[in-house]
Amino acid sequence: MNKFKDDFDNPPVICRGKPFWAWNNLCEEHELRRQIRIFKEMGFGGFFMHSRTGLKTKYLGEKWFDAIKNSIDEANKIGLEAWLYDEDRWPSGTAGGLVTKDTQYQMKCLKFKKIDIKDFSWKKYCKDTFVFAVYFSEDKLSKYIPITKEDDLKTICKADCFLVFNVGIIASSTQYNGKTYLDTLNPEAVHEFIKITHEAYLNEVGDRFGSTVPGIFTDEPNCNDGWNKQQEITWSDILPDYFQKHFGYDVTKKLPELFFDLTTQLYSKTRYDYYVCRARMFTEAYAAQIGIWCGKHRLALTGHGICEYPLSEQAMWTGSLMPFYSHMQIPGIDMLTDYTNEYMTPKQCSSVARQFGRKWVLSELYGCTGWDTTFAGYKYMGDWQAVLGITMRCLHLSWYSMAGEAKRDYPASIHFHSPWWKQYKYIEDYFARINNVLSEGTPICDTAFINPVECFYFLLRPDISSERKDENIKKYDDLYDQLNNWILSAHIDFDFIDEELLQTQDYEILCENETFLRIGQMKYKLILVPETLTIRSSTLQLLEMFAKQGGKVLFIGNAPEFIDGEPSKNARIFAKNKCISINKEILTKQLKSFVGKVHIKDKNGNELDDIFCQLRKVDDSFVLFIVNTNSGKKYDNTFVTICDSSIGLLQVQLWDAANNKKFAIPNISSSSSEVKFVTDISAGGSLLFVIMQHKEQLPNYVKISQNDKYLIKNDSWDYTLDDENVIVLDRADCTLMRDECQIMQLCDNEILQIDDLVRKELAYPLRTGTAIQPWTKEKKGAANNVTMKLNYEFLINEIPVSGIKLAMEQPENWQISLNGHTVNAASSINDWWVDPAIKKLQIPTNFLQKGGNKLSIQGRFSEDTDLEIIYLIGNFGVETDGKRSSIIKLPDKLAIGSVTKQGLPFYSGNIFYKSSFYFETKPGLRYWLALEDINATAAEISINGSDMMLMGMPDYKVEITDLLKNGQNNICINLLGSRHNAFGPLHMANKRPVYISSAAFRKHENYYKWQEGYNLIEYGLYGYPVIYS
């Protein structure tokens, strides 16, 4: 227990987050080392060295490994972990196309064509194909006949058409640098991937495996060519033989059933067997083979599959992922966006980790959330995953560079690019402590839930897209989500049992005081079977034995009518008297009466659905972590009860993981088997309680009384900016010339639209997140006969005394002039702004003029030219009408409200608000300061010159008792900003879309709506600071 407490105070690096470090440019030693030292300052425990869009260093080449070695060396020097990543971008398996340039390793697909009877010729279609005569009744097959030789045609009578199947290679993609994806069903193909990738790392840095290099990340491997390929499914040359061996019949004789539903059967066993087969082949070829290799070479395999959620998509893309997780030393998931309630995904993964005794469960999180995500948002996203079993965080992501397209690679960059990077350690310290606690001991969990993923193996068809799902698919997806959430809302911890994985797991039925089913390192006394279409005979037999020896089995809804994909009454016979209806109240009552260990209720005795919990036993103590999943509602006077025969309570402690403080909870009620206490939990908040067998000298937790309330009523504030103010220049007139002849003229267009239109005109590849990587291409010089001129306009109402600077990329490639005056880029560059790719050029004050100003840049245009926003930066104010902007004088003070209307519409740094107030303290009272109405990433405050205190949690309160003095007091509030209003997306009309991708920055007919004017985030201090006693 002492080490447990010591590690809470000073968590080891394994408990700290490790960001995806996006290598997206030319990797240079000094810059790599500089950024690693920044990771240390930010509180990270290491990093994943991850090739991303824009990489110029040759992947897996000599200089790549120089960069890897230098990074490992720097990490080792300062006590960080350097984790490998196994791919150039994602999904893993191709080594950036180096593997799949060999056609034998490329993913295969089974395609078909419908041929009219009159058009069919045996000689034309017999080669390397499977042919069937088919009979349709509406859109279903009523009959099909395999045609294996020309004479079979004589027996065909009145068929509707022929289906001709053949095996092909999936389409190539720029995502794989012009190649295709890997045949992940084929062990030989995966072995080649290991040979080119993993063994290369072994040869170069294998001596660091298991120490500075703890493991390797695999990202989104899969065995599917994508949704809505209406006439193709995943295949492999070895699939027919594998299928015959494991399922006992020739699948090539039943291929129509993989694509069409039948009139003669409710569901197809062949289709069910195909998806079982495909999932098993994928797990064996990919996860098992790589996991064994990693284990042999002292590496931890981590990462995640693709499309884990909803369960139907998991079935389509990979089959059940739980067997896949079992081969990973650190199983993991992907949790994109901040709008998800994807609770099933971490529960599936953590279930495998628990059963196999693996304490670390990884989540790649924060992807697609945008620049404007707050510290409270980062905490909220991490908290609900932690309570569901996540103990290791891979943050998405930290850019090496913002050059070109890289700056649109799913921002924000959780790195030095963000203005709050020096404060971010607060978040990492918090989660390091949470991870430390939740990775210790054992979970108190005695309920299991049969994973229903195989229900979808009946329902999947290639023509069912993720947006256009079959009604049955949607029904079961919604049902499983609902049941999962009901159980969690009842404060019942549970694990999933996977039927495929169960075939090889170590399990036994234990008859102790009660009957348990032990699976690996977990024991369950209640097994829940959700309504599903099919169950395996081996699973049913185990449940029957478990029930016969006194175990509790509960069917929720109807018992399955199929066993192993075939009609059977056996499951329904067994389920008699074990079924309950699909009803939340009935299910909750059953669970609470049999396995209820934790109750979290309001004052009226109602369980609080929004609050999730995890209970653990650590040595002789208990740990309870509770999370409010409702970020819009707080719960005061929450009644918590913990029931366990071994609780032996002497003290309930509240461990404040954000501030590394511990408090004793007063006024607890306890017996030998339960403890009760009352607490408050903020909106989106979390609480960590430790129930001790002995008492410690700790201060009592004091609830903040909000009866005495003092407002610091200042309507205008002194302020300072910690960054230069900025004007965005993203609209220009464009003239494109070839051989001194104009070939395109664009007027007043947004810069990325210009980029797209020019590239289409010149037949150049578009710049996108999936473009072919620079490292694969020979460097091309500018086409000598193509030049471009861009003219930008802005207004100046008052010329800044200190002048202005240009901040732009690739200034060396352009002739730059302002109002006819030449700006010498080579001699004017002084430093950089936000990222080293964005160079600062000093503009002489005499180049500026009141009124209209014209900035012109002219140069040769090639595939390598990056057209990006140009910025004017300096000590000035800004006004904008949504298209044109003016330089004005900065305001003397800032008023309460948005700063975007106060001269700072594009400002992307932090703002220090400063003022004073008069206050009289009272003896014996404690005081807290709250910022109840701000719009910022987070805030810091200082009272009377104290060190800054971060307010990063949802309630934005800090204690200031010892800082206040009678009389006049000084206050400084640092509102942490974001880069959104400078880097965007600036023209996306969606107020807060589900995710931010590179497409959000461009005008396309897609998910994102476009507006010509700017869509800015309103930052600022909106309300008076409040002092509570």
PDB file of C-alpha atoms in Angstrom, residues 109 119 186 273 283 322 334 365 385 407 430 539 648 650 688 709 736 806 871 922:
ATOM      1  CA  CYS A 109     -11.840  -9.564 -53.130  1.00  0.00           C
ATOM      2  CA  ASP A 119     -25.511 -13.089 -73.125  1.00  0.00           C
ATOM      3  CA  ASN A 186      -2.864 -14.681 -45.341  1.00  0.00           C
ATOM      4  CA  ASP A 273     -19.660 -19.517 -41.236  1.00  0.00           C
ATOM      5  CA  THR A 283      -6.874 -12.900 -35.925  1.00  0.00           C
ATOM      6  CA  MET A 322     -11.974  -9.592 -28.524  1.00  0.00           C
ATOM      7  CA  ASP A 334      -9.612   4.079 -30.737  1.00  0.00           C
ATOM      8  CA  LEU A 365      -8.221   9.443 -27.756  1.00  0.00           C
ATOM      9  CA  GLN A 385     -12.927   5.850 -20.526  1.00  0.00           C
ATOM     10  CA  LYS A 407      -1.743  21.551 -40.186  1.00  0.00           C
ATOM     11  CA  TYR A 430      -4.176  14.043 -13.121  1.00  0.00           C
ATOM     12  CA  THR A 539     -21.339 -21.674 -25.193  1.00  0.00           C
ATOM     13  CA  GLY A 648     -13.675  -3.515   7.245  1.00  0.00           C
ATOM     14  CA  LEU A 650     -12.078   2.708   9.280  1.00  0.00           C
ATOM     15  CA  LEU A 688     -11.684   9.013  -6.453  1.00  0.00           C
ATOM     16  CA  LYS A 709     -21.115  35.149  -2.388  1.00  0.00           C
ATOM     17  CA  LEU A 736      -2.024  31.769 -63.365  1.00  0.00           C
ATOM     18  CA  LEU A 806       4.338  38.753 -42.330  1.00  0.00           C
ATOM     19  CA  TYR A 871      -0.788  36.204 -41.517  1.00  0.00           C
ATOM     20  CA  LYS A 922     -13.681  36.834   8.334  1.00  0.00           C
TER      21      LYS A 922
END
